[in-house]
Every structure is written in C-alpha cells, then in structure tokens.
Amino acid sequence: MSSAPPPAKAGSGGAPVGNSMMDVSSGGAFVRKPSVFRDWVRADGSTPFTPASGRYILYVSMACPWAHRTLITRALKGLESAIAIVVVHPYMGEDGWHFVDTKGEAGDDSGRCEPEPLFGFHNLSQLYRKASPEYSGRFTVPVLWDKEQNTIVNNESSEIIQMLNSEFNEFATKPDVDLLPAARAKEILDLAESFYNTVNNGVYRCGFATSQSAYDVAFKELFDELDHLNEHLSTRRYMAGSSLTLADVRLFPTLARFDAVYVQHFKTNLRQIKEYEHLYGYVRDVYQVPGVGETVDIGHIKRHYTTSHPTINKYGIIPNGPDLTNYFTAPVDRTGLTG
C-alpha cells in the first residue's frame, strides 16, 4: 500500500479550500462549522425537490463518518437503484476532496471511486460552486445533488438520512423499513444528539485540538460518554431498544473507525472499543445487519485520515495495524436484549 498522497488536482477554482484544521479556534479547540445547504426532498410536493428514481446523486467518501450515515441508510432502505453514488478519492489535500480521473487510480485500493459523471469536475469544490458561484464555506461530504435543477439540495447528513428514510419509499425495495417511526421520532433524534458532541464530534475535538487543555476536555467527555453508552447498551440491542433506528446509523460510523484509526491518529487511546463488552458486541451486531458491512471500507478510512492531516501525521505514513481480522464478523448474539 503506497502512502504518498497524490498530487493536487488542478481546476478547482477559487482559493484553496483547506481541511478540518480550519475549524480550530484561537484557544486550540475544534469547533465544527454548520452545514449550509438545507433544502429537503418531500414526497408531499411541499418543496421544489420531489422524490424520483435517478434524479438525485449522493456524493460521498467511504472514509467520512458523516457520509457513511447516508450509505447505511441507502442500503437499509434498498435505494441503490434509485439514488446513485459517486465516491471521492480518500485523500483530501489543500483543494479538498477530489474525483479520480479514471477508475483504479492509485490510492483507491477497493476500486470504489469513479470520475465525476455530470460535469467532469476534478474537485468537489467545483460542484459546490456550480450550485452557488459565491459559496465560500467548506466543501464537505455527503452532498445530495439534484440533476434536474443542477444544484445541491442538502449537505447535512443528519437531514439527508431522514429524507432517505421517509421520502423515497415509492422507489425503495425495503419501504417497510422505518428507521425513524413518527411516534418515537423526537426521542430517537434527541438520543442521537446526546452523543453527537462528545462522541461523533468528540473524536475530532481530540484529534484536532491544538492545546493540551482543549484535548483534555474533549478526551474526558469522550470516554465518559463511551462508558455511558456501554452501560446503555448492556440492556438494549440497539440504541433505542430492540429495533435499529437512525440513532444507530449516527453512532455506528464513529465506533467502526475508532480502533482502526482514532485510537492512534486522534490520540483517543484510553481504551479501545473492543475493550468494552457491550459497545464491541453492538458494533459487530450492527455491522452484520445485511447491507451495513458493505458500507465499511477500512482501506479508504485508514488512507484518508493518515494521509490527509499533515499537522497530525507529517509524512503520511499509513500504519500496517491494527489486525482487524474477524473484528467485525466475529459471532455475536444480542437478540435477547429488548430494553
């Protein structure tokens, strides 16, 4: 596996877009900026964006935990034929995420990446500026793109997964799967928000901290919440009980990356997930749900983090470990947990 990052792509337009280190405050704490494009696809016709098979494309990275949420939801709902995906290269340099020029480009070890199909763009930033020429924010994935209006509908993962869950049922092969039942929607969304800052964003707060005090605060909050989640899952198969919900879709991508990358790269090394009895069982349980495992690409994950953050890993060396043989696929039975 070659660790050298590819050269920057030409043609992005505008100033360099940078990466997540741009979100570090003067006090050394990582503060994530909110997403900007927040329109919704609605089946009731209340927005200009109505569901249709083939109309929308999801631009994603296999490495990004936020994009991973959308891939899991798309798989669980059976929307693969209705909503295409375009996978960016795992390396993110000064020009942000980029598209490969040809299939099989160096660094795409799993062969998931493909050239940008609509406009032949080299960088994701070009897609953002196609939607909004004056856009000056960060160029993040996932992106839900509307081919009919040639614009970005939404780039906030927590909202995209809600749309995929409820608004495309006419085109889903698994329309009866409901990851956000209306009667429990507030409870599930509140539950997902309860671990967002400490766990989902908490690993980044540890990894991108530039002061000891900011790191120490984020580190303590992260492991306090992991301890709490381990206890929570000691009596529940999934986060909200016996059924998989969007709370699990939002937690699993972070946990799936934890031992492979975050422990070493982001210095979240008090404990590994595999040392938590219930969290580790939960990770294996969710991974083994049909469709979920195929969305996990450890090669892209390791390459992205270790080659894209020179302030953390100057020479872009990709660690050979850890050994994840059977890590996700070891037998697990949590079906008796119904709390």
Tab-separated table of C-alpha atoms in Angstrom:
chain	number	residue	atom	x	y	z
A	1	MET	CA	0.000	0.000	0.000
A	2	SER	CA	1.594	3.272	-1.123
A	3	SER	CA	1.334	6.024	1.482
A	4	ALA	CA	2.343	9.016	-0.622
A	5	PRO	CA	-0.633	11.305	-1.292
A	6	PRO	CA	-1.420	12.050	-4.950
A	7	PRO	CA	-0.629	15.460	-6.404
A	8	ALA	CA	-3.261	18.164	-6.038
A	9	LYS	CA	-5.847	18.322	-8.808
A	10	ALA	CA	-5.971	21.382	-10.988
A	11	GLY	CA	-9.084	23.277	-11.891
A	12	SER	CA	-10.884	23.671	-8.561
A	13	GLY	CA	-11.296	27.397	-8.982
A	14	GLY	CA	-11.046	29.974	-6.209
A	15	ALA	CA	-8.814	29.906	-3.154
A	16	PRO	CA	-7.507	26.713	-1.560
A	17	VAL	CA	-10.273	25.117	0.430
A	18	GLY	CA	-8.205	23.550	3.203
A	19	ASN	CA	-9.427	20.893	5.599
A	20	SER	CA	-10.887	20.474	9.067
A	21	MET	CA	-7.949	22.188	10.760
A	22	MET	CA	-9.504	25.435	9.509
A	23	ASP	CA	-12.147	24.938	12.206
A	24	VAL	CA	-9.738	25.198	15.149
A	25	SER	CA	-10.387	28.169	17.417
A	26	SER	CA	-7.754	30.523	18.784
A	27	GLY	CA	-7.985	28.617	22.065
A	28	GLY	CA	-6.994	25.373	20.383
A	29	ALA	CA	-10.444	23.741	20.402
A	30	PHE	CA	-12.013	22.194	17.304
A	31	VAL	CA	-15.359	23.851	16.532
A	32	ARG	CA	-17.206	22.318	13.592
A	33	LYS	CA	-18.955	24.767	11.291
A	34	PRO	CA	-22.607	24.037	10.437
A	35	SER	CA	-23.701	22.804	7.021
A	36	VAL	CA	-25.134	25.413	4.660
A	37	PHE	CA	-27.388	23.709	2.080
A	38	ARG	CA	-30.518	22.702	3.968
A	39	ASP	CA	-33.357	22.108	1.493
A	40	TRP	CA	-35.451	18.935	1.697
A	41	VAL	CA	-36.822	16.386	-0.697
A	42	ARG	CA	-40.512	15.975	0.153
A	43	ALA	CA	-42.905	13.365	-1.204
A	44	ASP	CA	-45.886	15.643	-0.459
A	45	GLY	CA	-44.745	18.212	-3.012
A	46	SER	CA	-44.208	20.953	-0.421
A	47	THR	CA	-40.700	21.734	-1.749
A	48	PRO	CA	-39.271	22.090	-5.268
A	49	PHE	CA	-37.478	18.776	-4.717
A	50	THR	CA	-39.740	15.772	-5.186
A	51	PRO	CA	-38.579	12.160	-4.962
A	52	ALA	CA	-37.831	10.374	-8.216
A	53	SER	CA	-35.685	7.445	-9.234
A	54	GLY	CA	-32.488	8.594	-10.931
A	55	ARG	CA	-32.965	12.297	-10.215
A	56	TYR	CA	-30.535	12.569	-7.297
A	57	ILE	CA	-26.899	11.646	-6.744
A	58	LEU	CA	-25.130	11.210	-3.417
A	59	TYR	CA	-21.533	12.363	-3.467
A	60	VAL	CA	-19.745	10.554	-0.652
A	61	SER	CA	-16.429	9.470	0.789
A	62	MET	CA	-16.097	5.928	2.095
A	63	ALA	CA	-13.777	7.377	4.735
A	64	CYS	CA	-16.084	10.077	6.092
A	65	PRO	CA	-18.310	9.056	9.024
A	66	TRP	CA	-20.930	11.664	8.105
A	67	ALA	CA	-21.190	10.350	4.543
A	68	HIS	CA	-21.183	6.806	5.933
A	69	ARG	CA	-24.529	7.526	7.593
A	70	THR	CA	-26.128	8.117	4.202
A	71	LEU	CA	-24.616	4.964	2.706
A	72	ILE	CA	-26.002	2.859	5.556
A	73	THR	CA	-29.482	4.375	5.262
A	74	ARG	CA	-29.491	3.955	1.483
A	75	ALA	CA	-28.566	0.292	1.909
A	76	LEU	CA	-31.080	-0.415	4.670
A	77	LYS	CA	-33.893	1.126	2.625
A	78	GLY	CA	-32.885	-0.563	-0.617
A	79	LEU	CA	-32.364	2.654	-2.553
A	80	GLU	CA	-29.283	1.597	-4.504
A	81	SER	CA	-31.122	1.602	-7.838
A	82	ALA	CA	-32.965	4.860	-7.179
A	83	ILE	CA	-30.113	7.027	-5.885
A	84	ALA	CA	-26.666	6.705	-7.446
A	85	ILE	CA	-23.483	7.406	-5.513
A	86	VAL	CA	-20.185	8.936	-6.588
A	87	VAL	CA	-17.237	8.144	-4.333
A	88	VAL	CA	-14.406	10.672	-3.998
A	89	HIS	CA	-10.770	9.661	-3.592
A	90	PRO	CA	-9.832	9.013	0.062
A	91	TYR	CA	-7.027	11.593	0.048
A	92	MET	CA	-8.143	15.118	0.911
A	93	GLY	CA	-5.493	17.775	0.280
A	94	GLU	CA	-5.438	21.571	0.214
A	95	ASP	CA	-8.007	21.533	-2.591
A	96	GLY	CA	-10.337	19.321	-0.554
A	97	TRP	CA	-11.961	16.127	-1.791
A	98	HIS	CA	-11.190	15.191	-5.393
A	99	PHE	CA	-12.575	12.838	-8.002
A	100	VAL	CA	-10.435	10.287	-9.792
A	101	ASP	CA	-9.680	10.801	-13.474
A	102	THR	CA	-10.015	7.094	-14.220
A	103	LYS	CA	-11.199	4.007	-12.400
A	104	GLY	CA	-8.432	2.289	-10.451
A	105	GLU	CA	-6.467	5.433	-9.605
A	106	ALA	CA	-3.633	4.891	-7.129
A	107	GLY	CA	-4.878	5.034	-3.561
A	108	ASP	CA	-8.316	3.630	-4.341
A	109	ASP	CA	-7.455	0.138	-3.188
A	110	SER	CA	-11.054	-1.100	-3.243
A	111	GLY	CA	-11.899	0.331	-6.664
A	112	ARG	CA	-14.934	2.263	-5.440
A	113	CYS	CA	-14.008	5.661	-6.883
A	114	GLU	CA	-15.062	6.869	-10.302
A	115	PRO	CA	-14.798	10.086	-12.322
A	116	GLU	CA	-17.381	12.788	-11.677
A	117	PRO	CA	-20.158	11.801	-14.142
A	118	LEU	CA	-22.136	15.002	-14.712
A	119	PHE	CA	-19.616	17.754	-15.436
A	120	GLY	CA	-16.218	16.072	-15.446
A	121	PHE	CA	-15.185	18.039	-12.375
A	122	HIS	CA	-11.846	17.341	-10.669
A	123	ASN	CA	-12.732	18.606	-7.213
A	124	LEU	CA	-15.823	18.623	-5.037
A	125	SER	CA	-15.397	22.385	-4.626
A	126	GLN	CA	-16.356	22.786	-8.292
A	127	LEU	CA	-19.668	21.063	-7.609
A	128	TYR	CA	-20.383	23.450	-4.747
A	129	ARG	CA	-19.578	26.447	-6.928
A	130	LYS	CA	-21.763	25.051	-9.699
A	131	ALA	CA	-24.627	25.225	-7.214
A	132	SER	CA	-23.595	28.568	-5.744
A	133	PRO	CA	-20.820	30.533	-7.511
A	134	GLU	CA	-20.271	32.779	-4.481
A	135	TYR	CA	-20.070	29.927	-1.974
A	136	SER	CA	-17.180	30.410	0.450
A	137	GLY	CA	-17.741	27.711	3.070
A	138	ARG	CA	-16.152	24.300	3.434
A	139	PHE	CA	-16.636	21.636	0.774
A	140	THR	CA	-17.881	18.621	2.672
A	141	VAL	CA	-19.482	15.260	2.005
A	142	PRO	CA	-22.137	13.994	1.828
A	143	VAL	CA	-23.774	16.059	-0.874
A	144	LEU	CA	-27.273	15.303	-2.171
A	145	TRP	CA	-27.335	16.688	-5.726
A	146	ASP	CA	-30.413	17.278	-7.862
A	147	LYS	CA	-29.686	16.592	-11.543
A	148	GLU	CA	-32.922	18.262	-12.632
A	149	GLN	CA	-32.174	21.662	-11.093
A	150	ASN	CA	-28.373	21.291	-11.143
A	151	THR	CA	-27.976	22.220	-7.520
A	152	ILE	CA	-27.202	20.918	-4.072
A	153	VAL	CA	-30.305	20.005	-2.130
A	154	ASN	CA	-28.613	19.316	1.187
A	155	ASN	CA	-25.169	18.671	2.653
A	156	GLU	CA	-26.201	17.912	6.240
A	157	SER	CA	-26.002	14.175	6.861
A	158	SER	CA	-28.470	14.106	9.756
A	159	GLU	CA	-31.144	15.560	7.449
A	160	ILE	CA	-30.254	13.541	4.338
A	161	ILE	CA	-30.726	10.277	6.236
A	162	GLN	CA	-34.184	11.393	7.325
A	163	MET	CA	-35.102	12.057	3.695
A	164	LEU	CA	-33.762	8.691	2.586
A	165	ASN	CA	-35.750	7.026	5.342
A	166	SER	CA	-39.145	8.558	4.609
A	167	GLU	CA	-39.348	10.370	1.262
A	168	PHE	CA	-38.264	7.738	-1.266
A	169	ASN	CA	-40.402	4.792	-0.184
A	170	GLU	CA	-42.057	4.602	-3.600
A	171	PHE	CA	-38.676	3.670	-5.070
A	172	ALA	CA	-37.240	1.645	-2.180
A	173	THR	CA	-37.002	-2.137	-2.281
A	174	LYS	CA	-37.453	-2.114	1.501
A	175	PRO	CA	-40.127	0.550	2.059
A	176	ASP	CA	-41.341	-1.072	5.274
A	177	VAL	CA	-38.006	-0.401	6.975
A	178	ASP	CA	-38.619	2.664	9.135
A	179	LEU	CA	-35.584	3.980	10.975
A	180	LEU	CA	-37.476	6.938	12.443
A	181	PRO	CA	-41.024	5.909	13.437
A	182	ALA	CA	-43.154	9.016	13.807
A	183	ALA	CA	-44.319	8.111	17.300
A	184	ARG	CA	-40.728	7.986	18.540
A	185	ALA	CA	-39.054	10.483	16.224
A	186	LYS	CA	-38.260	13.118	18.849
A	187	GLU	CA	-36.944	10.518	21.280
A	188	ILE	CA	-34.664	8.973	18.640
A	189	LEU	CA	-33.351	12.302	17.354
A	190	ASP	CA	-32.742	13.561	20.891
A	191	LEU	CA	-30.887	10.339	21.657
A	192	ALA	CA	-28.692	10.808	18.591
A	193	GLU	CA	-27.941	14.405	19.566
A	194	SER	CA	-26.967	13.307	23.073
A	195	PHE	CA	-23.725	11.717	21.850
A	196	TYR	CA	-23.010	13.985	18.893
A	197	ASN	CA	-20.644	16.482	20.507
A	198	THR	CA	-18.922	14.062	22.845
A	199	VAL	CA	-18.504	11.043	20.520
A	200	ASN	CA	-19.240	11.777	16.836
A	201	ASN	CA	-17.570	15.165	17.021
A	202	GLY	CA	-15.635	14.297	20.158
A	203	VAL	CA	-13.019	12.221	18.351
A	204	TYR	CA	-12.323	15.217	16.097
A	205	ARG	CA	-12.177	17.535	19.094
A	206	CYS	CA	-9.445	15.284	20.466
A	207	GLY	CA	-7.578	14.860	17.206
A	208	PHE	CA	-7.641	18.453	16.006
A	209	ALA	CA	-7.069	20.123	19.374
A	210	THR	CA	-4.022	22.381	19.352
A	211	SER	CA	-3.870	22.979	23.081
A	212	GLN	CA	-3.482	20.485	25.897
A	213	SER	CA	-6.447	21.898	27.770
A	214	ALA	CA	-8.799	21.572	24.784
A	215	TYR	CA	-7.633	17.992	24.207
A	216	ASP	CA	-8.022	17.085	27.886
A	217	VAL	CA	-11.613	18.353	27.990
A	218	ALA	CA	-12.604	16.552	24.799
A	219	PHE	CA	-10.828	13.337	25.874
A	220	LYS	CA	-12.611	13.177	29.222
A	221	GLU	CA	-16.013	13.915	27.698
A	222	LEU	CA	-15.457	11.277	25.016
A	223	PHE	CA	-14.630	8.440	27.384
A	224	ASP	CA	-17.247	9.455	29.929
A	225	GLU	CA	-19.843	9.125	27.161
A	226	LEU	CA	-18.406	5.845	25.859
A	227	ASP	CA	-18.692	4.455	29.389
A	228	HIS	CA	-22.293	5.653	29.482
A	229	LEU	CA	-23.080	4.144	26.074
A	230	ASN	CA	-21.545	0.832	27.095
A	231	GLU	CA	-23.860	0.727	30.085
A	232	HIS	CA	-26.826	1.876	27.990
A	233	LEU	CA	-26.260	-0.967	25.532
A	234	SER	CA	-25.925	-3.573	28.256
A	235	THR	CA	-29.730	-3.926	28.304
A	236	ARG	CA	-30.637	-2.789	24.771
A	237	ARG	CA	-29.771	-4.421	21.479
A	238	TYR	CA	-29.798	-1.073	19.706
A	239	MET	CA	-29.677	2.491	20.960
A	240	ALA	CA	-33.456	2.961	21.071
A	241	GLY	CA	-34.366	-0.588	22.042
A	242	SER	CA	-34.910	-3.744	20.012
A	243	SER	CA	-35.121	-2.066	16.578
A	244	LEU	CA	-32.435	-0.385	14.503
A	245	THR	CA	-33.042	3.369	14.145
A	246	LEU	CA	-31.320	6.493	12.884
A	247	ALA	CA	-29.669	6.793	16.299
A	248	ASP	CA	-27.674	3.672	15.417
A	249	VAL	CA	-26.986	4.959	11.920
A	250	ARG	CA	-25.433	8.035	13.536
A	251	LEU	CA	-23.403	6.186	16.189
A	252	PHE	CA	-22.041	3.195	14.294
A	253	PRO	CA	-19.749	5.028	11.805
A	254	THR	CA	-17.748	6.599	14.632
A	255	LEU	CA	-17.410	3.356	16.560
A	256	ALA	CA	-16.446	1.457	13.399
A	257	ARG	CA	-13.477	3.803	12.869
A	258	PHE	CA	-12.398	4.014	16.486
A	259	ASP	CA	-9.953	1.131	16.881
A	260	ALA	CA	-8.796	1.253	13.259
A	261	VAL	CA	-7.872	4.948	13.231
A	262	TYR	CA	-8.973	7.187	16.079
A	263	VAL	CA	-7.070	5.442	18.886
A	264	GLN	CA	-3.765	6.127	17.156
A	265	HIS	CA	-4.410	9.084	14.852
A	266	PHE	CA	-6.633	11.191	17.112
A	267	LYS	CA	-4.988	10.093	20.385
A	268	THR	CA	-8.223	8.636	21.789
A	269	ASN	CA	-6.234	5.906	23.472
A	270	LEU	CA	-7.636	5.388	26.953
A	271	ARG	CA	-9.494	2.284	25.785
A	272	GLN	CA	-10.340	0.609	22.501
A	273	ILE	CA	-13.910	-0.237	21.573
A	274	LYS	CA	-13.039	-3.929	21.687
A	275	GLU	CA	-12.345	-3.483	25.423
A	276	TYR	CA	-15.973	-2.502	26.012
A	277	GLU	CA	-18.083	-5.639	26.274
A	278	HIS	CA	-21.368	-4.144	25.136
A	279	LEU	CA	-20.111	-1.496	22.711
A	280	TYR	CA	-17.984	-4.036	20.881
A	281	GLY	CA	-20.853	-6.518	20.711
A	282	TYR	CA	-23.054	-3.720	19.404
A	283	VAL	CA	-20.543	-2.782	16.677
A	284	ARG	CA	-20.421	-6.380	15.450
A	285	ASP	CA	-24.203	-6.679	15.645
A	286	VAL	CA	-24.824	-3.577	13.521
A	287	TYR	CA	-22.080	-4.456	11.045
A	288	GLN	CA	-23.666	-7.844	10.484
A	289	VAL	CA	-27.076	-6.379	9.605
A	290	PRO	CA	-27.492	-7.163	5.872
A	291	GLY	CA	-26.184	-4.272	3.799
A	292	VAL	CA	-24.258	-2.482	6.523
A	293	GLY	CA	-20.950	-4.336	6.298
A	294	GLU	CA	-20.607	-3.485	2.611
A	295	THR	CA	-20.544	0.207	3.505
A	296	VAL	CA	-17.419	-0.148	5.684
A	297	ASP	CA	-14.143	0.369	3.788
A	298	ILE	CA	-11.247	0.247	6.246
A	299	GLY	CA	-8.696	0.812	3.459
A	300	HIS	CA	-10.270	4.143	2.484
A	301	ILE	CA	-10.724	5.063	6.136
A	302	LYS	CA	-7.079	4.496	7.088
A	303	ARG	CA	-5.719	6.131	3.950
A	304	HIS	CA	-7.862	9.232	4.304
A	305	TYR	CA	-7.089	10.042	7.911
A	306	THR	CA	-3.389	9.227	7.854
A	307	THR	CA	-2.536	10.961	4.563
A	308	SER	CA	-4.865	13.969	4.722
A	309	HIS	CA	-3.809	15.567	8.013
A	310	PRO	CA	-0.136	16.614	7.764
A	311	THR	CA	-0.307	18.534	11.030
A	312	ILE	CA	-1.008	15.193	12.739
A	313	ASN	CA	0.932	12.764	10.510
A	314	LYS	CA	3.550	14.824	8.658
A	315	TYR	CA	4.843	12.113	6.340
A	316	GLY	CA	1.516	10.423	5.600
A	317	ILE	CA	2.635	7.031	6.850
A	318	ILE	CA	-0.258	4.542	6.896
A	319	PRO	CA	0.052	2.151	9.869
A	320	ASN	CA	0.028	-1.534	8.986
A	321	GLY	CA	-2.086	-2.329	12.049
A	322	PRO	CA	-4.220	-2.948	13.862
A	323	ASP	CA	-5.108	-6.510	12.920
A	324	LEU	CA	-8.849	-6.373	12.260
A	325	THR	CA	-9.223	-9.982	11.149
A	326	ASN	CA	-12.702	-11.079	12.300
A	327	TYR	CA	-13.035	-7.787	14.194
A	328	PHE	CA	-16.457	-7.070	12.684
A	329	THR	CA	-17.505	-10.580	11.763
A	330	ALA	CA	-16.883	-12.500	14.979
A	331	PRO	CA	-20.138	-14.163	16.145
A	332	VAL	CA	-22.417	-12.118	18.347
A	333	ASP	CA	-25.932	-12.642	19.682
A	334	ARG	CA	-27.679	-9.654	21.237
A	335	THR	CA	-31.208	-10.685	20.254
A	336	GLY	CA	-32.152	-11.296	23.877
A	337	LEU	CA	-31.682	-7.612	24.762
A	338	THR	CA	-35.031	-5.875	24.477
A	339	GLY	CA	-34.791	-2.981	26.968
